[in-house]
XYZ file of N, CA and C in Angstrom:
624
model
N 0.965 -1.418 0.111
C 0.570 -0.294 -0.092
C 0.970 0.811 -0.032
N 0.329 2.221 -0.966
C 1.126 3.726 -0.959
C 0.988 5.006 -0.340
N 0.845 5.637 0.335
C 0.844 6.931 0.378
C -0.501 7.205 0.082
N -0.455 7.232 -1.269
C -1.305 7.666 -1.899
C -2.992 7.235 -1.520
N -2.793 5.658 -2.256
C -3.553 4.382 -0.817
C -4.937 5.277 -0.387
N -3.401 5.040 1.254
C -3.737 4.926 1.798
C -5.008 6.346 1.890
N -3.964 7.404 1.145
C -5.301 8.713 1.721
C -6.471 8.957 0.750
N -6.612 7.784 -0.720
C -7.705 7.604 -1.281
C -8.991 6.390 -0.330
N -8.445 5.729 0.697
C -9.084 5.127 0.975
C -9.610 5.843 2.378
N -9.306 6.674 2.736
C -9.596 6.663 3.641
C -10.551 8.298 3.593
N -10.100 8.694 2.261
C -11.073 9.837 1.338
C -12.260 9.012 1.497
N -12.624 8.087 0.860
C -13.569 7.391 0.698
C -14.255 6.773 1.909
N -13.267 6.125 2.882
C -13.721 6.518 4.304
C -15.034 7.556 4.896
N -14.462 8.548 4.836
C -14.864 9.779 4.983
C -16.593 10.306 4.491
N -16.722 10.328 3.197
C -17.483 10.441 2.710
C -18.859 9.373 3.610
N -19.003 8.808 3.582
C -19.878 7.741 4.270
C -20.490 8.896 5.471
N -19.465 9.621 6.379
C -20.075 10.935 7.699
C -20.675 11.603 6.737
N -19.874 12.256 5.764
C -20.655 13.262 5.477
C -20.119 13.934 4.730
N -18.631 14.244 5.006
C -17.605 14.803 3.580
C -17.814 14.743 2.098
N -17.859 16.151 2.291
C -17.444 16.515 0.713
C -16.598 17.046 0.280
N -15.815 16.478 -1.050
C -15.598 17.581 -1.708
C -15.855 18.871 -2.259
N -14.375 19.791 -1.210
C -15.020 21.032 -1.607
C -13.652 22.015 -1.682
N -13.513 22.580 -3.017
C -12.288 23.623 -2.864
C -11.397 23.202 -2.751
N -10.844 21.471 -3.480
C -9.783 20.198 -3.084
C -9.211 20.027 -1.800
N -10.751 19.965 -0.832
C -10.719 19.418 0.386
C -11.670 18.840 0.827
N -11.665 17.671 1.705
C -12.534 17.160 2.376
C -13.503 18.413 3.345
N -14.585 19.135 3.369
C -15.390 19.556 4.163
C -17.029 18.129 4.484
N -17.128 18.598 5.991
C -18.072 18.654 6.816
C -19.663 19.492 6.941
N -20.281 20.052 6.243
C -21.443 20.926 6.578
C -21.500 21.013 8.215
N -21.568 22.257 8.800
C -21.300 21.875 10.004
C -23.240 23.073 10.085
N -22.634 24.132 9.829
C -23.721 24.974 10.318
C -23.990 26.266 9.105
N -25.068 26.107 7.969
C -25.508 26.163 5.978
C -26.244 27.866 6.962
N -26.290 28.288 7.876
C -26.597 29.793 8.634
C -25.523 30.344 8.294
N -24.380 30.081 9.260
C -22.982 30.619 9.839
C -22.003 30.123 8.706
N -22.694 29.645 7.734
C -20.878 29.173 6.329
C -19.755 28.536 7.533
N -20.318 27.125 8.022
C -18.884 26.748 8.437
C -19.399 24.987 8.553
N -17.893 24.393 8.055
C -17.647 23.196 7.684
C -16.530 23.186 8.543
N -16.597 21.689 8.564
C -15.542 20.916 9.389
C -14.515 20.787 8.478
N -13.482 20.117 8.394
C -12.726 20.484 7.734
C -11.125 19.173 8.120
N -11.344 17.429 7.130
C -10.499 17.038 7.636
C -8.880 16.338 6.944
N -7.604 16.132 6.664
C -6.939 16.237 5.348
C -6.147 14.851 6.618
N -5.155 14.134 5.601
C -5.073 12.988 5.809
C -3.091 13.381 5.044
N -2.576 13.873 5.610
C -0.880 13.731 5.386
C -0.190 12.422 5.555
N 0.767 11.880 4.362
C 1.154 10.960 4.644
C 2.772 10.818 4.141
N 3.752 10.178 4.662
C 4.555 10.085 4.073
C 5.801 8.906 3.989
N 6.547 8.413 3.691
C 7.243 7.502 3.588
C 8.475 7.284 4.606
N 8.250 6.516 5.713
C 9.506 6.021 6.892
C 10.407 6.079 6.705
N 11.506 6.145 6.404
C 12.598 6.168 5.925
C 13.420 5.067 6.478
N 13.839 3.977 5.841
C 14.879 3.335 6.504
C 13.679 1.706 6.873
N 12.571 1.800 6.406
C 11.107 1.300 7.088
C 10.004 0.989 6.204
N 9.671 0.070 6.493
C 7.893 -0.671 5.251
C 6.883 -0.237 6.315
N 7.603 0.779 6.793
C 5.892 1.749 7.517
C 5.318 3.702 6.141
N 4.479 3.301 6.730
C 3.750 4.586 5.760
C 2.991 5.162 7.166
N 3.611 6.809 7.374
C 2.885 7.652 8.791
C 1.988 8.459 7.715
N 0.433 8.148 9.044
C -0.225 9.147 8.765
C -0.840 10.421 9.466
N -0.839 11.128 9.362
C -0.778 12.474 10.428
C -2.085 13.288 9.931
N -3.408 12.668 10.489
C -4.541 12.859 10.940
C -5.107 14.359 10.707
N -5.234 15.262 10.025
C -5.012 16.948 10.478
C -7.116 17.464 11.123
N -7.136 17.864 11.810
C -7.799 17.948 12.019
C -8.643 20.027 11.934
N -9.824 20.356 11.792
C -10.466 21.960 11.303
C -11.217 22.277 11.134
N -11.802 23.432 10.976
C -12.895 24.203 11.105
C -12.709 25.547 9.806
N -13.431 26.078 8.830
C -13.251 26.248 7.468
C -14.468 27.612 8.592
N -14.304 28.697 8.771
C -15.158 30.027 9.511
C -15.358 30.729 7.823
N -16.606 30.307 6.929
C -16.497 31.541 5.311
C -16.356 32.781 6.162
N -17.479 33.003 7.474
C -17.474 34.935 7.674
C -16.384 34.851 7.710
N -15.616 34.888 9.293
C -14.408 35.497 9.500
C -13.568 35.700 7.829
N -13.341 34.957 6.973
C -12.997 34.501 6.103
C -12.546 35.810 5.001
N -14.377 36.213 5.112
C -14.885 36.891 4.468
C -14.190 38.467 5.276
N -14.107 38.070 6.115
C -14.059 39.965 6.618
C -12.848 40.187 6.179
N -11.163 38.996 7.027
C -9.988 39.348 5.716
C -9.630 39.924 4.343
N -10.839 39.077 3.546
C -10.620 39.552 2.233
C -10.995 40.696 1.838
N -12.405 40.787 2.602
C -13.273 42.564 2.875
C -12.095 43.751 2.995
N -10.985 42.851 4.101
C -11.003 44.162 4.647
C -9.214 44.191 4.149
N -9.215 43.237 3.181
C -7.739 43.579 1.965
C -6.541 42.923 3.267
N -6.745 42.162 4.325
C -5.234 41.454 4.711
C -5.116 40.791 4.012
N -3.669 40.445 4.644
C -2.377 39.501 3.761
C -2.771 38.650 4.142
N -3.584 37.788 5.086
C -3.948 37.282 6.088
C -4.433 35.796 5.494
N -5.332 36.572 4.153
C -6.135 35.389 3.345
C -5.272 33.848 2.241
N -6.210 33.137 3.106
C -6.071 31.427 2.822
C -7.394 31.083 0.824
N -6.121 30.292 1.396
C -7.804 29.921 0.320
C -8.167 29.078 -0.222
N -9.248 28.987 -0.722
C -10.665 28.890 0.016
C -10.699 27.422 0.375
N -9.682 26.385 0.732
C -10.357 25.229 0.818
C -9.278 24.477 1.812
N -8.390 26.030 2.320
C -7.559 25.606 3.198
C -8.421 26.779 4.824
N -8.106 25.662 5.713
C -9.410 25.719 7.422
C -8.839 27.532 8.188
N -10.352 27.778 8.922
C -9.212 28.912 9.433
C -8.228 28.584 10.296
N -8.803 27.104 11.217
C -8.341 26.236 12.137
C -7.989 25.472 12.386
N -7.031 24.646 12.720
C -6.904 22.959 12.216
C -5.706 22.764 13.079
N -5.150 21.254 12.982
C -3.820 20.557 13.770
C -4.139 19.231 14.110
N -2.731 18.638 14.455
C -2.852 17.105 14.214
C -3.914 16.993 15.429
N -4.811 15.521 15.363
C -5.600 15.251 15.947
C -4.856 14.808 17.297
N -3.571 14.230 17.502
C -3.266 14.183 18.842
C -3.508 14.791 19.584
N -3.455 16.683 19.466
C -3.798 17.925 19.742
C -5.031 17.888 20.897
N -5.807 17.649 20.591
C -7.138 17.450 20.766
C -7.193 16.889 21.820
N -6.205 15.922 21.908
C -6.835 14.694 22.830
C -5.514 14.958 24.532
N -6.312 14.766 25.634
C -5.493 14.536 26.474
C -3.942 15.424 26.376
N -3.572 14.284 26.094
C -2.115 14.381 26.325
C -1.348 15.346 24.499
N -1.928 16.294 24.498
C -1.854 17.193 23.480
C -0.499 17.162 23.013
N -0.288 16.138 21.795
C 0.852 15.099 21.171
C 0.675 14.904 20.224
N 1.983 15.192 19.372
C 1.713 14.542 17.821
C 2.011 13.206 18.239
N 1.044 12.381 17.539
C 0.309 11.130 17.814
C 0.255 10.338 15.950
N 1.292 10.224 15.803
C 0.625 9.702 14.254
C 0.368 8.654 14.274
N -0.274 7.721 13.127
C -0.387 5.964 13.132
C 0.517 5.601 11.935
N 1.425 4.684 12.269
C 1.435 3.904 12.077
C 1.351 3.105 10.895
N 1.153 3.020 9.828
C 0.653 2.075 8.819
C 1.769 1.205 7.960
N 1.954 -0.676 8.189
C 2.586 -1.376 7.385
C 2.128 -1.100 6.049
N 3.608 -1.026 4.805
C 3.441 -0.663 3.686
C 2.608 -1.797 2.733
N 2.872 -3.668 3.386
C 2.417 -4.480 3.100
C 1.605 -5.154 4.227
N 0.412 -4.649 4.823
C -0.524 -4.923 5.663
C -1.256 -4.220 5.169
N -2.476 -3.971 5.790
C -3.660 -3.878 5.953
C -4.079 -2.615 6.834
N -4.673 -1.249 6.428
C -4.986 -0.093 7.147
C -6.095 -0.280 7.797
N -5.899 0.006 9.603
C -7.243 -0.185 9.734
C -7.719 0.881 10.085
N -8.523 0.807 8.624
C -9.712 2.011 8.283
C -10.674 2.828 9.830
N -11.045 1.227 10.602
C -12.225 1.985 11.943
C -12.088 2.322 12.977
N -10.642 2.602 13.012
C -9.994 2.508 14.505
C -9.650 4.715 14.251
N -9.488 4.707 12.378
C -8.927 6.153 12.354
C -10.661 6.263 12.251
N -11.410 6.149 11.581
C -12.677 6.946 11.564
C -13.592 6.392 12.526
N -13.145 6.124 13.986
C -13.294 5.645 15.491
C -12.925 7.491 16.130
N -12.006 7.566 15.484
C -11.369 8.599 16.397
C -11.365 9.811 15.969
N -12.455 10.063 13.892
C -12.440 11.061 14.107
C -13.639 10.885 14.048
N -14.312 10.164 14.456
C -15.748 10.500 15.007
C -15.055 11.027 16.024
N -15.148 10.728 17.156
C -14.622 10.932 18.839
C -14.284 11.839 19.224
N -12.995 12.268 18.286
C -12.163 13.578 18.718
C -12.604 14.649 17.554
N -12.818 14.064 16.062
C -12.066 15.546 15.636
C -13.803 16.053 15.048
N -14.209 15.751 15.013
C -16.238 16.446 15.151
C -16.832 17.065 15.474
N -15.750 15.963 17.207
C -17.392 16.906 18.315
C -15.573 18.667 18.897
N -14.949 18.149 18.344
C -13.825 19.416 18.324
C -14.808 20.661 16.797
N -14.695 19.776 15.598
C -15.758 20.351 14.852
C -16.481 21.414 15.300
N -17.460 20.589 15.708
C -18.815 20.954 16.170
C -18.780 22.568 17.153
N -17.850 22.062 18.053
C -17.536 23.082 19.431
C -17.136 24.548 18.643
N -16.698 24.503 17.422
C -15.947 25.668 17.042
C -17.065 26.239 15.983
N -17.919 25.783 16.110
C -18.957 26.316 15.476
C -19.228 28.027 16.417
N -18.937 28.222 17.657
C -19.061 29.575 18.571
C -17.740 30.275 17.298
N -17.887 30.964 17.613
C -16.643 32.321 17.142
C -16.150 32.654 18.894
N -16.748 32.239 19.705
C -16.334 32.292 21.138
C -15.456 31.789 21.252
N -15.530 30.026 21.275
C -14.376 29.710 20.613
C -13.448 29.126 20.319
N -13.660 29.518 19.087
C -13.002 29.853 17.764
C -11.910 30.193 18.311
N -12.312 31.870 18.709
C -11.005 32.771 18.961
C -10.397 31.872 20.597
N -11.101 31.437 20.933
C -10.254 30.119 22.907
C -9.535 29.928 21.643
N -9.096 29.459 21.500
C -8.804 28.170 20.095
C -7.870 28.920 19.259
N -8.171 29.558 19.299
C -6.975 30.326 17.984
C -5.643 31.163 18.832
N -5.725 31.131 20.305
C -4.352 31.555 20.962
C -3.780 30.722 21.628
N -4.895 29.758 22.364
C -4.013 28.127 22.604
C -2.240 28.018 21.849
N -1.538 27.478 22.289
C 0.227 26.999 21.588
C -0.443 26.381 20.314
N -1.008 25.471 20.265
C -0.884 24.344 19.290
C -1.394 24.934 18.251
N -2.089 26.211 18.082
C -2.626 27.020 16.965
C -2.227 27.800 17.016
N -1.515 28.186 17.920
C -1.074 30.220 17.792
C -0.258 29.578 16.227
N -0.121 30.969 15.588
C 0.596 31.147 14.778
C 0.328 30.711 12.799
N -1.123 29.939 13.859
C -1.680 28.973 12.275
C -1.814 29.431 11.318
N -2.019 29.815 10.390
C -2.327 30.412 9.035
C -2.887 31.967 9.804
N -2.194 32.532 10.269
C -2.578 34.528 10.834
C -2.930 34.163 11.836
N -3.056 33.504 13.315
C -4.206 33.413 14.029
C -4.589 34.601 14.552
N -3.635 35.431 14.931
C -4.132 36.507 15.923
C -4.410 37.712 14.522
N -5.001 37.448 13.262
C -5.477 37.984 12.115
C -7.231 37.342 12.719
N -7.044 36.107 12.847
C -8.768 35.648 12.905
C -9.574 35.941 13.839
N -8.331 36.051 14.923
C -9.181 36.558 16.367
C -9.524 37.897 15.708
N -8.905 38.789 15.272
C -8.992 40.422 14.943
C -10.823 40.015 14.881
N -11.019 39.033 13.539
C -11.452 39.418 12.244
C -12.921 38.847 13.590
N -12.683 38.417 14.600
C -13.823 37.131 15.131
C -14.771 38.300 16.412
N -13.088 39.367 16.696
C -13.563 40.237 17.700
C -14.614 41.331 17.378
N -14.392 41.314 16.013
C -14.915 42.642 14.925
C -16.375 41.698 14.633
N -16.391 40.940 14.956
C -18.187 40.077 14.751
C -19.151 40.247 15.181
N -18.042 40.334 16.558
C -18.681 39.833 17.738
C -18.644 41.546 18.424
N -18.565 42.281 18.328
C -18.899 43.437 17.967
C -17.853 44.414 19.588
N -17.026 43.317 19.232
C -16.113 44.019 21.329
C -14.811 44.644 20.444
N -15.064 45.918 20.657
C -13.876 47.669 20.153
C -13.045 47.070 21.350
N -13.679 46.855 22.339
C -12.438 46.889 22.961
C -11.255 45.614 23.194
N -11.719 44.489 23.031
C -10.945 43.304 22.525
C -10.233 43.708 21.462
N -10.911 44.364 20.643
C -9.422 44.528 19.876
C -8.543 45.736 20.379
N -8.647 46.220 21.097
C -7.784 47.386 21.301
C -6.710 46.384 22.487
N -6.668 45.411 22.951
C -6.260 44.827 23.756
C -5.296 44.201 23.003
N -5.817 43.522 22.071
C -4.710 42.561 21.495
C -3.845 43.517 20.595
N -3.996 45.064 20.291
C -3.272 45.159 19.624
C -1.916 45.403 20.598
N -2.656 45.842 21.844
C -2.032 46.234 23.015
C -0.708 44.818 22.961
N -1.266 43.263 23.185
C -0.889 41.848 23.089
C -0.086 42.342 22.078
N 0.415 42.577 20.593
C 0.222 42.280 19.462
C 2.154 42.610 19.599
N 1.329 44.264 20.666
C 2.731 45.144 19.596
C 4.582 44.821 21.161
N 3.554 44.535 22.744
C 4.033 43.703 23.062
C 4.932 42.446 22.786
N 4.497 41.044 22.201
C 4.375 40.091 21.887
C 6.132 41.166 20.771
N 5.437 41.365 19.945
C 6.527 41.441 18.824
C 7.476 42.773 18.666
N 7.317 43.195 19.896
C 7.651 44.355 19.917
C 9.502 45.066 19.686
N 10.540 43.128 19.665
C 11.236 43.492 18.856
C 12.082 42.208 17.945
N 11.241 42.333 17.193
C 10.806 42.226 15.908
C 10.473 41.927 14.963
N 10.162 43.640 14.851
C 9.420 44.467 14.192
C 9.619 43.331 11.850
N 7.907 43.236 11.953
C 7.802 42.211 10.511
C 6.571 42.887 9.897
N 6.531 42.500 8.686
C 5.551 43.147 7.770
C 4.357 42.420 8.445
N 4.328 41.238 9.034
C 3.239 40.870 9.824
C 2.280 41.577 11.037
N 3.656 41.528 11.373
C 2.822 43.391 12.246
C 2.315 44.437 12.008
N 2.804 45.240 11.069
C 2.455 46.147 10.067
C 0.920 45.347 10.207
N 0.878 44.455 9.097
C -0.201 44.150 8.803
C -1.721 43.599 9.938
N -1.357 42.843 10.686
C -2.372 42.978 11.929
C -2.381 44.212 12.183
N -2.248 45.120 12.850
C -2.558 46.428 13.647
C -2.717 47.370 12.552
N -2.486 47.263 10.833
C -3.704 48.140 10.050
C -4.990 47.758 10.076
N -4.918 46.181 10.100
C -6.017 45.862 9.931
C -6.880 45.759 11.321
N -5.781 45.346 12.563
C -7.084 45.981 14.039
C -7.436 47.360 13.529
N -6.561 48.713 13.125
C -7.095 49.866 13.206
C -8.277 49.940 12.301
N -8.674 49.897 10.812
C -9.557 49.520 10.016
C -10.645 48.960 10.328
N -10.514 47.897 11.367
C -11.828 46.827 12.068
C -12.599 47.913 13.044
N -11.852 48.765 13.895
C -12.479 49.335 15.023
C -13.503 50.808 13.963
N -12.306 50.897 13.090
C -13.322 52.660 12.215
C -14.214 52.004 11.743
N -14.475 49.921 11.454
C -15.141 49.598 10.429
C -15.690 49.795 9.559
N -14.900 50.364 8.593
C -14.053 50.274 6.834
C -13.193 49.307 6.391
N -13.712 48.613 5.483
C -12.671 48.203 4.338
C -11.933 48.835 3.576
N -10.946 48.543 2.813
C -10.286 48.778 2.229
C -9.947 48.047 0.591
N -9.656 48.379 -0.471
C -9.465 47.696 -1.640
C -8.347 46.524 -0.818
N -8.487 45.606 -2.366
C -6.848 44.305 -1.851
C -6.276 44.918 -2.572
N -5.798 45.770 -3.441
C -5.353 46.404 -3.738
C -4.191 46.962 -2.722
N -4.590 47.363 -1.603
C -3.783 48.043 -0.697
C -3.297 47.240 0.912
N -3.547 45.930 0.502
C -3.188 45.219 1.351
C -1.752 44.590 0.778
């Protein structure tokens, strides 16, 4: 069995749970009214000097409304339509909060049931919890998700959607303090984004 075959088998199985191909990714509709989708990815790699395949199951959530805010305000933090707003290895969603890949023998059978059970018991509940903007904002600040896909930009967009202007001011102070010794384009962009969000004024994409 090759890494590609492993991904094909698992993709076929998650379709049975309601996941569909959307913009090149496997997504599960969680909240049509809020435009929130569960997201699952299967990263595979051959282990050097071994007959094993390493499977890294990544669990995420795509919140279209949050991503639309970033697009409307011309932030450099925009990501492709098929990519998640938040995502992480499934092991980080457990009590151990550690990277624990599944090892598959190339000449053996893949234990599909065990992998899908983890998706059902750990992955999908995580997706469902993160339909809430409050929960999503908290998780984006956690160590295992921090700096994933411009997490601070997404926290800013969420605070804007919640009408939390004081939260935006606090975020700006925290960002300045955290990055004070290493100025970079991302710092300029996040502060510019927060300033625009506080004014409730979008800017053309060409200005990002």
